[in-house]
Short mmCIF file of C-alpha atoms in Angstrom, two decimals:
data_model
loop_
_atom_site.label_atom_id
_atom_site.label_comp_id
_atom_site.label_asym_id
_atom_site.label_seq_id
_atom_site.Cartn_x
_atom_site.Cartn_y
_atom_site.Cartn_z
CA MET A 1 -4.96 -26.65 7.13
CA ARG A 2 -1.36 -26.02 5.23
CA THR A 3 0.02 -28.80 3.79
CA LYS A 4 2.97 -27.17 2.40
CA PRO A 5 5.22 -24.59 4.34
CA VAL A 6 4.39 -21.11 4.43
CA HIS A 7 7.79 -20.09 2.55
CA SER A 8 7.69 -23.43 0.31
CA LEU A 9 10.13 -23.55 -2.27
CA SER A 10 8.30 -25.39 -4.56
CA ARG A 11 4.82 -23.14 -4.23
CA LYS A 12 6.62 -20.39 -4.76
CA LEU A 13 3.81 -18.33 -3.27
CA ILE A 14 5.42 -14.64 -2.04
CA ARG A 15 4.27 -13.94 1.56
CA MET A 16 4.36 -10.67 3.52
CA SER A 17 7.28 -11.35 5.50
CA TRP A 18 11.21 -10.69 5.40
CA ASN A 19 12.34 -14.50 5.44
CA LYS A 20 15.18 -14.99 3.48
CA TYR A 21 13.61 -17.87 1.64
CA ASN A 22 10.66 -15.50 1.10
CA LEU A 23 13.48 -12.92 -0.80
CA TYR A 24 14.66 -15.66 -2.99
CA ASN A 25 11.18 -16.72 -4.24
CA MET A 26 10.59 -12.73 -5.44
CA ALA A 27 14.07 -12.91 -6.75
CA THR A 28 13.60 -16.00 -8.33
CA ARG A 29 9.86 -14.72 -9.98
CA ASP A 30 10.61 -12.04 -12.34
CA ARG A 31 7.70 -12.46 -14.34
CA ALA A 32 4.18 -12.66 -13.72
CA PRO A 33 2.84 -16.19 -14.50
CA ASN A 34 1.63 -16.97 -18.15
CA LEU A 35 -2.04 -16.67 -18.49
CA ALA A 36 -2.44 -16.67 -21.55
CA THR A 37 -2.96 -20.43 -22.50
CA LYS A 38 -5.36 -20.48 -19.14
CA THR A 39 -9.33 -20.18 -19.20
CA LEU A 40 -10.88 -17.07 -17.80
CA PHE A 41 -11.37 -18.82 -14.59
CA GLN A 42 -8.38 -20.41 -14.33
CA GLN A 43 -6.84 -16.87 -14.77
CA LYS A 44 -8.89 -15.11 -12.14
CA TRP A 45 -8.15 -18.24 -9.53
CA ILE A 46 -4.34 -17.86 -10.09
CA ALA A 47 -4.48 -14.32 -10.14
CA LYS A 48 -6.96 -14.25 -6.78
CA ARG A 49 -4.39 -17.49 -5.26
CA GLU A 50 -1.34 -15.19 -5.70
CA THR A 51 -2.56 -11.78 -4.76
CA ARG A 52 -4.07 -13.34 -1.96
CA ALA A 53 -0.87 -15.41 -0.62
CA TYR A 54 0.77 -11.67 -0.10
CA HIS A 55 -2.61 -9.72 1.02
CA GLY A 56 -4.04 -10.63 3.88
CA ASP A 57 -2.88 -14.30 4.42
CA GLU A 58 -3.67 -14.42 7.57
CA LEU A 59 -7.48 -13.66 6.63
CA THR A 60 -9.97 -16.82 5.46
CA GLU A 61 -11.83 -16.47 2.47
CA LYS A 62 -15.05 -16.00 4.32
CA GLN A 63 -13.25 -13.20 6.50
CA PHE A 64 -12.07 -11.85 3.61
CA LYS A 65 -15.12 -11.57 1.61
CA ARG A 66 -16.71 -9.73 4.26
CA VAL A 67 -14.23 -7.15 4.51
CA PHE A 68 -13.88 -6.24 0.30
CA ASN A 69 -15.57 -3.73 -0.84
CA PRO A 70 -16.26 -3.89 -4.77
CA LYS A 71 -16.76 -0.31 -5.12
CA LEU A 72 -13.35 1.67 -5.98
CA PRO A 73 -12.99 5.39 -6.39
CA THR A 74 -12.03 5.20 -9.87
CA VAL A 75 -10.09 8.28 -11.54
CA SER A 76 -10.66 9.36 -15.01
CA ASN A 77 -7.55 9.51 -17.65
CA MET A 78 -8.97 12.17 -19.83
CA PHE A 79 -6.62 15.40 -19.24
CA SER A 80 -3.49 12.46 -18.76
CA THR A 81 -0.69 13.73 -21.12
CA GLY A 82 1.47 10.43 -21.25
CA LYS A 83 2.64 7.02 -19.54
CA ASP A 84 3.57 8.55 -16.35
CA SER A 85 0.99 10.97 -16.11
CA GLU A 86 -2.30 8.15 -16.28
CA HIS A 87 -3.31 6.48 -13.62
CA PRO A 88 -3.09 2.50 -13.47
CA GLN A 89 -6.06 0.76 -13.51
CA VAL A 90 -8.56 1.24 -10.50
CA SER A 91 -8.08 -2.54 -9.14
CA VAL A 92 -4.59 -2.22 -8.26
CA LEU A 93 -6.45 -0.53 -4.81
CA THR A 94 -8.74 -3.69 -4.06
CA TYR A 95 -6.23 -4.07 -1.35
CA ALA A 96 -6.41 -0.66 0.06
CA GLU A 97 -8.55 -1.24 2.73
CA LEU A 98 -6.44 -4.56 4.54
CA GLU A 99 -3.73 -1.65 4.78
CA ARG A 100 -6.33 -0.06 7.57
CA ARG A 101 -5.31 -3.00 9.80
CA LEU A 102 -3.25 -2.54 12.83
CA ASP A 103 -0.98 -5.21 12.12
CA PHE A 104 -0.55 -4.24 8.72
CA ILE A 105 0.36 -0.89 9.85
CA VAL A 106 2.77 -2.14 11.78
CA PHE A 107 4.53 -4.29 9.42
CA ARG A 108 4.32 -1.86 6.87
CA SER A 109 6.24 0.93 9.63
CA ASN A 110 9.29 -1.58 9.50
CA PHE A 111 8.45 -2.50 13.43
CA ALA A 112 8.07 -6.36 12.53
CA PRO A 113 9.89 -9.07 10.42
CA SER A 114 6.43 -10.30 9.00
CA ILE A 115 2.33 -10.09 9.21
CA ALA A 116 2.51 -12.81 11.61
CA ALA A 117 4.83 -11.43 14.11
CA ALA A 118 2.75 -7.85 13.97
CA ARG A 119 -0.27 -9.67 14.97
CA GLN A 120 1.60 -11.31 17.77
CA LEU A 121 3.08 -8.01 18.77
CA VAL A 122 -0.81 -6.67 18.89
CA ILE A 123 -2.18 -9.58 20.66
CA HIS A 124 0.80 -9.48 23.32
CA GLY A 125 -0.60 -6.13 24.08
CA LYS A 126 2.46 -3.82 22.76
CA VAL A 127 0.94 -1.88 20.41
CA THR A 128 -1.10 1.44 21.80
CA LEU A 129 -3.26 3.58 19.30
CA ASN A 130 -3.94 7.01 20.77
CA GLY A 131 -2.01 5.94 23.68
CA LYS A 132 -4.56 3.44 24.55
CA LYS A 133 -3.60 -0.06 24.28
CA MET A 134 -5.05 -1.77 21.15
CA PRO A 135 -5.07 -5.76 21.41
CA TYR A 136 -6.84 -6.21 18.13
CA PRO A 137 -5.05 -6.73 15.10
CA THR A 138 -8.07 -6.24 13.03
CA HIS A 139 -9.17 -2.73 14.01
CA ARG A 140 -9.11 0.05 11.03
CA ALA A 141 -7.24 2.55 11.90
CA LYS A 142 -8.83 6.08 11.32
CA ASP A 143 -6.90 8.98 9.31
CA GLY A 144 -4.88 10.50 12.09
CA ASP A 145 -4.58 8.15 14.07
CA VAL A 146 -0.79 7.64 15.66
CA ILE A 147 0.22 3.67 16.43
CA SER A 148 2.87 3.52 18.75
CA VAL A 149 5.27 0.13 19.02
CA ASP A 150 6.93 -0.82 22.60
CA PRO A 151 10.43 -0.16 21.68
CA THR A 152 11.83 -4.08 23.92
CA ALA A 153 9.00 -5.58 21.57
CA ILE A 154 11.02 -5.00 17.89
CA GLY A 155 12.96 -7.76 16.92
CA THR A 156 15.47 -5.46 15.19
CA LEU A 157 16.20 -3.76 18.67
CA LYS A 158 18.27 -5.61 21.75
CA GLY A 159 19.14 -3.91 25.15
CA GLU A 160 17.84 -3.26 28.63
CA LEU A 161 14.26 -1.80 29.05
CA GLY A 162 14.39 1.73 30.22
CA THR A 163 17.18 2.28 28.05
CA GLU A 164 18.74 3.55 24.11
CA LEU A 165 18.32 0.11 22.79
CA ASP A 166 21.18 -0.92 19.87
CA PHE A 167 19.56 -1.80 16.53
CA THR A 168 21.11 -4.74 14.62
CA PRO A 169 19.27 -5.19 11.06
CA LYS A 170 17.73 -8.92 10.08
CA PRO A 171 20.02 -10.59 7.40
CA PHE A 172 18.20 -10.14 4.12
CA SER A 173 15.50 -7.49 5.34
CA GLN A 174 17.01 -4.89 3.47
CA PRO A 175 15.40 -4.88 0.45
CA PHE A 176 12.46 -5.32 2.11
CA LEU A 177 12.50 -1.74 3.91
CA PHE A 178 10.73 0.88 2.52
CA VAL A 179 7.65 3.18 3.69
CA PRO A 180 4.16 3.81 1.95
CA GLU A 181 3.32 7.09 1.25
CA TYR A 182 0.32 6.86 2.90
CA LEU A 183 2.22 6.52 6.64
CA GLU A 184 4.05 8.95 8.36
CA VAL A 185 6.81 7.20 11.19
CA ASN A 186 8.92 8.20 13.71
CA TYR A 187 11.41 5.63 15.06
CA ASN A 188 12.69 8.45 17.97
CA THR A 189 9.44 7.08 19.32
CA CYS A 190 8.21 4.06 17.95
CA SER A 191 5.51 5.63 16.74
CA THR A 192 3.39 5.97 13.53
CA VAL A 193 0.55 7.69 11.98
CA PHE A 194 -1.99 6.76 9.30
CA LEU A 195 -2.11 9.75 7.04
CA ARG A 196 -5.00 8.58 4.99
CA ALA A 197 -6.26 5.59 2.67
CA PRO A 198 -3.88 4.50 -0.40
CA MET A 199 -5.11 6.26 -3.47
CA SER A 200 -4.59 6.27 -7.18
CA ARG A 201 -1.57 7.96 -8.14
CA PRO A 202 -0.31 9.05 -11.91
CA GLY A 203 1.81 6.89 -12.64
CA ARG A 204 2.29 4.51 -9.69
CA THR A 205 0.72 2.91 -7.41
CA GLU A 206 1.14 3.37 -3.37
CA ILE A 207 -0.05 -0.06 -2.07
CA PRO A 208 3.29 -2.19 -1.73
CA SER A 209 2.09 -5.33 -3.78
CA PRO A 210 4.81 -7.73 -5.53
CA PHE A 211 2.11 -8.27 -8.31
CA PRO A 212 1.25 -5.89 -11.42
CA PRO A 213 -2.27 -4.69 -11.91
CA GLU A 214 -3.46 -7.05 -14.56
CA MET A 215 -3.38 -9.46 -11.43
CA HIS A 216 -5.15 -7.58 -9.13
CA ALA A 217 -8.07 -6.97 -11.69
CA LEU A 218 -8.44 -10.28 -12.15
CA ALA A 219 -8.45 -10.94 -8.24
CA TYR A 220 -11.02 -8.40 -8.33
CA GLU A 221 -13.39 -9.90 -10.72
CA TYR A 222 -13.25 -12.73 -9.08
CA TYR A 223 -14.47 -11.49 -5.75
CA ALA A 224 -16.84 -8.92 -7.05
CA ARG A 225 -18.47 -11.89 -8.76
CA SER A 226 -19.14 -14.25 -6.48
CA LYS A 227 -20.00 -11.49 -4.12
CA MET B 1 22.25 -23.40 7.28
CA LEU B 2 24.75 -26.11 6.05
CA PRO B 3 26.49 -25.13 3.02
CA SER B 4 25.78 -27.09 0.16
CA SER B 5 29.40 -28.94 -0.01
CA VAL B 6 28.70 -30.61 3.38
CA HIS B 7 25.50 -33.67 2.78
CA ALA B 8 23.61 -34.25 5.75
CA PHE B 9 24.42 -37.55 7.71
CA ARG B 10 21.65 -39.65 9.31
CA LEU B 11 21.46 -43.06 10.86
CA GLY B 12 22.28 -45.96 8.69
CA ALA B 13 20.82 -49.42 8.34
CA SER B 14 23.62 -50.92 7.46
CA LYS B 15 25.98 -52.61 10.23
CA PRO B 16 29.87 -51.74 10.55
CA ALA B 17 32.05 -53.89 8.80
CA CYS B 18 33.80 -54.66 12.76
CA GLN B 19 30.96 -56.13 13.43
CA ARG B 20 30.90 -58.52 10.05
CA ILE B 21 34.61 -59.59 11.37
CA ALA B 22 34.35 -60.22 14.84
CA PRO B 23 32.97 -63.69 15.19
CA PHE B 24 36.02 -64.18 12.56
CA ALA B 25 38.11 -63.10 15.39
CA PHE B 26 36.92 -65.36 17.89
CA ARG B 27 36.94 -68.04 15.70
CA SER B 28 40.29 -67.95 14.48
CA PHE B 29 42.46 -69.05 16.90
CA ASN B 30 43.76 -72.41 15.24
CA ALA B 31 43.89 -70.92 11.91
CA SER B 32 44.77 -67.90 13.11
CA ALA B 33 47.46 -67.17 10.49
CA PHE B 34 45.26 -67.41 7.27
CA VAL B 35 42.23 -65.49 8.82
CA ALA B 36 44.75 -62.59 9.90
CA ASP B 37 45.88 -62.43 6.02
CA GLU B 38 42.22 -62.09 5.59
CA LYS B 39 41.66 -60.10 8.29
CA GLU B 40 44.09 -57.48 7.69
CA PRO B 41 42.73 -55.85 4.63
CA GLU B 42 39.64 -55.48 6.05
CA THR B 43 40.70 -53.76 9.31
CA PRO B 44 41.99 -50.32 8.29
CA GLU B 45 38.47 -50.12 6.33
CA ALA B 46 36.59 -51.31 9.95
CA ASN B 47 38.96 -48.85 12.05
CA GLY B 48 38.15 -46.16 9.47
CA GLU B 49 34.69 -46.08 9.87
CA GLN B 50 34.94 -47.12 13.57
CA ALA B 51 36.67 -43.98 13.87
CA SER B 52 34.36 -42.16 11.68
CA SER B 53 31.44 -42.98 13.89
CA THR B 54 33.49 -42.34 16.71
CA GLU B 55 33.01 -38.79 15.63
CA ILE B 56 29.55 -38.43 15.09
CA GLU B 57 27.88 -38.96 18.30
CA ASN B 58 25.54 -42.28 17.28
CA ALA B 59 26.14 -45.32 14.69
CA GLU B 60 27.31 -45.34 11.41
CA VAL B 61 25.54 -42.68 9.31
CA GLU B 62 25.49 -42.13 5.09
CA PRO B 63 25.26 -38.98 3.72
CA ILE B 64 21.82 -37.70 1.83
CA LYS B 65 21.98 -35.43 -0.79
CA LEU B 66 19.64 -31.77 0.07
CA SER B 67 17.28 -31.50 -2.51
CA ARG B 68 17.46 -29.81 -5.65
CA ARG B 69 15.37 -26.77 -4.85
CA ARG B 70 16.95 -26.53 -1.29
CA ARG B 71 20.59 -26.31 -2.88
CA LYS B 72 19.58 -23.92 -5.31
CA PHE B 73 18.64 -21.64 -2.75
CA HIS B 74 22.23 -22.31 -1.17
CA GLU B 75 23.72 -21.26 -4.63
CA TRP B 76 21.69 -17.93 -5.07
CA ALA B 77 22.28 -17.07 -1.21
CA ASN B 78 25.89 -17.15 -1.26
CA GLY B 79 26.17 -16.14 -4.73
CA GLU B 80 23.28 -13.39 -6.50
CA GLY B 81 21.89 -13.63 -3.03
CA LYS B 82 24.62 -12.31 -0.64
CA ARG B 83 24.65 -8.36 -1.31
CA TYR B 84 21.33 -8.30 0.46
CA LYS B 85 22.52 -10.27 3.25
CA GLU B 86 24.56 -7.58 5.06
CA ALA B 87 23.05 -4.37 5.13
CA SER B 88 24.48 -1.85 2.65
CA GLN B 89 25.01 1.27 4.13
CA GLY B 90 23.28 4.73 2.90
CA THR B 91 21.64 3.64 0.36
CA LYS B 92 18.35 1.57 -0.27
CA ASN B 93 19.13 -2.41 -1.56
CA TYR B 94 16.39 -3.23 -3.91
CA LEU B 95 15.78 -6.36 -5.83
CA GLY B 96 15.91 -4.59 -8.67
CA GLN B 97 15.06 -0.70 -9.59
CA THR B 98 12.27 -1.29 -7.41
CA PRO B 99 11.50 -3.54 -4.29
CA PHE B 100 9.37 -5.72 -6.88
CA PRO B 101 10.40 -7.33 -9.73
CA MET B 102 7.16 -8.44 -11.02
CA ASN B 103 5.56 -5.14 -10.04
CA PRO B 104 7.57 -1.79 -11.68
CA LEU B 105 4.30 0.72 -10.90
CA PHE B 106 5.35 0.33 -7.33
CA LYS B 107 8.28 3.26 -6.68
CA PRO B 108 8.54 3.94 -3.24
CA VAL B 109 8.93 7.57 -2.37
CA LEU B 110 11.91 7.98 0.31
CA PRO B 111 10.41 9.43 3.49
CA LEU B 112 11.67 12.62 4.76
CA SER B 113 14.80 12.50 7.19
CA ASN B 114 14.72 13.47 10.64
CA ALA B 115 16.61 16.27 10.59
CA ILE B 116 13.62 18.35 7.57
CA ARG B 117 10.93 17.17 11.03
CA GLU B 118 12.81 18.85 13.12
CA LYS B 119 13.02 21.69 11.48
CA ILE B 120 9.43 21.67 10.54
CA PHE B 121 8.74 21.28 14.61
CA GLN B 122 11.23 24.14 15.12
CA GLN B 123 9.51 26.72 13.20
CA TYR B 124 5.98 25.65 14.26
CA THR B 125 7.08 26.44 17.74
CA SER B 126 9.03 29.57 17.24
CA ASP B 127 6.05 31.52 15.90
CA PRO B 128 2.85 29.55 15.37
CA THR B 129 0.97 32.65 13.87
CA THR B 130 3.48 32.80 10.97
CA TRP B 131 4.22 29.67 10.72
CA THR B 132 0.59 28.12 10.17
CA VAL B 133 0.14 24.48 9.11
CA ARG B 134 -0.79 25.51 5.51
CA LYS B 135 2.50 28.13 5.00
CA LEU B 136 4.66 24.74 6.35
CA ALA B 137 2.92 22.79 3.79
CA THR B 138 3.54 24.90 1.41
CA GLU B 139 7.37 25.82 2.05
CA HIS B 140 8.36 21.95 2.61
CA ASN B 141 6.34 20.94 -0.63
CA ILE B 142 4.55 18.26 1.70
CA SER B 143 0.74 18.06 2.30
CA LEU B 144 -1.16 19.33 5.15
CA ARG B 145 -2.33 16.04 6.74
CA ARG B 146 1.49 15.05 6.68
CA VAL B 147 2.71 18.42 8.49
CA ASP B 148 -0.26 17.70 10.78
CA ALA B 149 0.90 14.06 11.54
CA ILE B 150 4.63 15.41 11.55
CA LEU B 151 3.80 18.20 14.72
CA LYS B 152 1.90 15.50 16.71
CA LEU B 153 4.25 12.99 16.54
CA LYS B 154 7.75 15.47 17.09
CA ALA B 155 4.94 17.21 19.69
CA GLN B 156 4.98 13.13 21.08
CA GLU B 157 8.22 12.70 21.49
CA LYS B 158 9.46 15.96 23.47
CA GLN B 159 6.69 14.96 25.56
CA MET B 160 8.05 11.53 26.21
CA GLU B 161 11.63 13.05 26.60
CA SER B 162 10.74 14.76 29.58
CA GLN B 163 8.90 11.99 31.06
CA GLY B 164 11.86 10.11 30.90
CA PHE B 165 11.47 7.76 27.79
CA PRO B 166 14.45 7.02 26.19
CA LEU B 167 14.56 7.92 22.34
CA GLN B 168 15.55 5.03 20.29
CA SER B 169 18.16 7.61 17.74
CA LYS B 170 20.18 4.35 16.87
CA PHE B 171 16.81 2.65 15.45
CA LEU B 172 15.97 6.21 14.02
CA LYS B 173 19.93 6.22 12.31
CA GLY B 174 20.09 2.84 11.18
CA MET B 175 16.59 2.88 9.95
CA GLU B 176 17.56 5.94 7.75
CA LYS B 177 20.37 4.57 6.58
CA LEU B 178 18.85 1.17 5.22
CA ILE B 179 15.77 3.06 3.72
CA GLY B 180 18.59 5.14 1.84
CA VAL B 181 16.94 8.71 3.29
CA GLN B 182 19.41 11.71 2.51
CA GLN B 183 20.30 13.96 4.89
CA SER B 184 19.95 17.01 2.66
CA ASP B 185 17.69 16.13 -0.23
CA ARG B 186 14.18 16.21 -0.17
CA ASN B 187 12.68 13.36 -0.90
CA LEU B 188 9.33 13.54 -0.53
CA THR B 189 6.84 15.86 -2.27
CA GLU B 190 3.36 15.54 -2.56
CA PRO B 191 0.54 18.22 -3.40
CA LEU B 192 -1.36 20.36 -0.12
CA ILE B 193 -4.47 18.19 -0.35
CA HIS B 194 -4.91 14.89 -1.41
CA ILE B 195 -9.15 14.77 -3.16
CA GLN B 196 -10.37 11.16 -3.11
CA PRO B 197 -12.50 11.09 -5.73
CA GLU B 198 -16.24 9.81 -4.48
CA VAL B 199 -17.81 7.47 -6.79
CA LYS B 200 -21.64 7.08 -7.13
CA LYS B 201 -24.35 5.43 -9.13
CA PRO B 202 -24.13 6.31 -12.72
CA LYS B 203 -26.11 8.60 -14.45
CA TYR B 204 -27.47 8.40 -17.29
CA GLN B 205 -28.90 10.68 -19.99
CA ILE B 206 -31.78 9.66 -23.01
CA ILE B 207 -30.64 11.91 -25.91
CA ASP B 208 -31.01 11.69 -29.62
CA GLU B 209 -28.70 9.23 -31.09
CA ASP B 210 -27.52 11.97 -33.62
CA SER B 211 -27.05 14.70 -30.92
CA ASP B 212 -23.84 15.44 -29.26
CA PHE B 213 -23.84 15.87 -25.10
CA THR B 214 -22.65 19.68 -25.43
CA PRO B 215 -25.01 22.74 -24.08
CA GLU B 216 -24.21 24.07 -27.67
CA ALA B 217 -25.89 21.38 -29.59
CA SER B 218 -29.12 21.37 -26.96
CA VAL B 219 -29.98 22.97 -24.03
CA ASN B 220 -30.80 19.80 -22.48
CA ASN B 221 -27.76 17.97 -22.92
CA ASP B 222 -26.23 19.77 -20.35
CA ALA B 223 -24.04 17.62 -17.83
CA ALA B 224 -23.84 20.70 -15.25
CA LYS B 225 -27.62 20.26 -15.51
CA VAL B 226 -27.96 16.17 -15.15
CA LEU B 227 -25.53 16.63 -12.27
CA ASN B 228 -27.25 19.88 -10.80
CA ARG B 229 -24.71 22.32 -11.21
CA LYS B 230 -23.56 25.10 -12.00
CA ALA B 231 -23.21 25.95 -16.87
CA PHE B 232 -19.20 26.11 -17.27
CA SER B 233 -20.13 29.26 -19.00
CA GLU B 234 -21.59 30.52 -15.99
CA VAL B 235 -18.54 29.58 -14.52
CA GLN B 236 -16.14 31.07 -16.59
CA LYS B 237 -17.96 34.05 -16.70
CA SER B 238 -17.61 34.62 -12.79
CA GLN B 239 -14.17 33.58 -12.93
CA LEU B 240 -13.29 36.14 -15.35
CA ILE B 241 -15.46 38.96 -13.84
CA GLU B 242 -13.23 37.60 -10.40
CA GLU B 243 -9.90 37.82 -11.84
CA LEU B 244 -10.76 41.29 -13.81
CA ARG B 245 -11.74 43.06 -9.99
CA ALA B 246 -8.42 40.95 -8.68
CA LYS B 247 -6.31 43.09 -10.98
CA GLY B 248 -8.51 45.96 -10.61
CA ASP B 249 -9.80 46.42 -13.76
CA LYS B 250 -13.55 47.91 -12.20
CA TRP B 251 -14.78 49.14 -15.68
CA LYS B 252 -14.30 46.12 -17.15
CA ALA B 253 -15.80 43.64 -14.71
CA VAL B 254 -18.85 45.63 -14.77
CA GLU B 255 -18.94 45.27 -18.32
CA GLN B 256 -18.92 41.64 -18.17
CA GLU B 257 -21.52 41.76 -15.21
CA LYS B 258 -23.91 43.32 -17.76
CA THR B 259 -23.31 41.03 -20.28
CA GLN B 260 -24.45 38.17 -18.31
CA VAL B 261 -27.98 37.01 -18.46
CA LEU B 262 -30.30 39.03 -16.55
CA PRO B 263 -33.70 39.53 -16.04
CA ALA B 264 -35.61 40.53 -18.41
CA GLN B 265 -37.21 43.86 -18.66
CA ASN B 266 -40.18 44.60 -20.60
CA SER B 267 -42.87 47.81 -19.84
CA LYS B 268 -45.19 46.62 -22.20
CA GLU B 269 -46.15 43.73 -20.09
CA THR B 270 -47.22 45.74 -16.82
CA ASN B 271 -50.83 44.59 -15.70
CA LYS B 272 -51.95 45.82 -12.53
CA ARG B 273 -53.24 42.70 -10.59
CA PHE B 274 -51.25 39.66 -11.81
CA GLY B 275 -48.18 38.18 -12.01
CA PHE B 276 -47.59 34.87 -14.31
CA LEU B 277 -45.36 31.65 -13.24
CA PHE B 278 -44.91 29.33 -16.52
CA VAL B 279 -42.99 27.18 -17.86
CA ASP B 280 -41.55 27.14 -21.55
CA THR B 281 -41.71 24.22 -22.79
CA SER B 282 -40.29 24.24 -26.64
CA VAL B 283 -37.74 22.30 -27.96
CA HIS B 284 -34.87 24.75 -27.51
CA GLY B 285 -36.41 26.80 -24.55
CA LYS B 286 -35.36 26.53 -21.06
CA LYS B 287 -37.80 24.00 -19.57
CA GLU B 288 -37.56 25.88 -16.13
CA PRO B 289 -40.33 27.66 -14.44
CA MET B 290 -40.37 31.40 -14.98
CA VAL B 291 -42.23 34.26 -13.36
CA ARG B 292 -43.54 37.13 -15.15
CA GLN B 293 -44.42 40.02 -12.25
CA ALA B 294 -46.74 42.70 -12.43
CA ASP B 295 -44.08 45.46 -13.30
CA GLY B 296 -43.14 43.71 -16.22
CA THR B 297 -39.80 41.93 -14.97
CA LEU B 298 -39.23 38.22 -16.23
CA ARG B 299 -37.27 36.29 -14.05
CA SER B 300 -36.61 32.30 -13.03
CA ALA B 301 -38.93 31.54 -10.53
CA GLN B 302 -37.66 30.58 -7.18
CA THR B 303 -37.85 27.15 -5.68
CA THR B 304 -40.82 28.17 -3.03
CA GLU B 305 -42.81 29.44 -5.77
CA TYR B 306 -43.31 26.54 -7.68
CA ALA B 307 -42.60 24.32 -5.52
CA LYS B 308 -46.60 23.48 -4.35
CA LYS B 309 -47.58 22.98 -7.76
CA MET B 310 -47.25 20.22 -10.03
CA ILE B 311 -45.46 20.99 -12.80
CA ARG B 312 -45.35 18.17 -15.26
CA TYR B 313 -44.02 19.08 -18.71
#
């Protein structure tokens, strides 16, 4: 049971949401937590707590442990020439498989203001997969699947059904507006294609995450051990 | 949300002063002058409080402060955070250089503009035989998968348009402005194919402590052999031959082919009746089955020739 609000100003957990309190929490936490004085378990626990609050908050621990895959596609840095061409640690892909979920795809394509809202869109049947209605937010999309959303269900669009709708952006939402590389979005038809699973890239990460790779590595260690 | 200067009001437990004075008013008929003097300084207070309480619906309220954290949020929202409230048109508006201050490694790539996607679709439909998916991908510096996706989405768009679906062009224009997609610039560049490494169980090869794991050091210390792949030297040679043929240097290619290890021929080793299947188990020898044919040819054995025999050297 949640004892504190989702966007609590005291806990300052960062969530997958365009909420202005979430933006404030993100803006005021510009440094990763100082884990130097903590024991190894404490470090892993804190990393897991913070990263899981963002990645898959709506999944329970049991559900996440079922989804978690300890095998990650490692890339060698033997032929890299500098910091820019060096791949980050493979643990940045810990939460890669979550990005295949329908509710995640709807949120990442900027059709919903939060994961919870995206989840609701899917459950209410406003989302189609390759033309067919798909009301399961846990459904994992395959490479090349086309995910479409009903325009009237999108919060930023207002107007009559069957007409071109007016677009009014939500306040404090622009800092969150970007499209990851593994999605191809067409806003004309409110459709997205899921291209491929996020992968390791030299000098950058493909998965949008507020946390540095070190925290992902610790969270990965926590889950790999407990599995 | 309330600005920080306005305090929140709530119903208070204290009674208004008028109530305290009221009993006096009833009892003060006889000694009215005395009571009136006492009353007067209080009445403006009472009136004032009554007036304020009539302004606000219910009985008298006491101001309370917002929590420190909430006040700080309002300070931020009206100060540093104000630039994020309204959308800044035409440019992206991240918290810093990257959207997440704690994770500078996440550098979002700006997507392709709709104009470029229309161009790709138009090129494809004008002549599919010349403008193949591969050609489009190399022309626009994007991957094959993305070209596929763009064509799929645009075909869907045209079909929906013909069926009467209203295209959300306001949504498109608005989002392109907010994300900061430039119309003329090419933002997204990626290789043709994305190779996902397949990680399997680690392979262990026991070698001597002082030896190097290179084919030069020992024939057995070859990574290609352990992974069941073609030896690197052979790969290099075949690549060289291909290059020479592509250039048109036929004679050099033939020479190179001749330098490749071919089955040996020794006319003295002929035998009328037998061919021999053997394995050279010496330290520096190839530990693979070889065949000496009856006519003297020495070659490596084919799998079918030795598979049935249990060679346990």
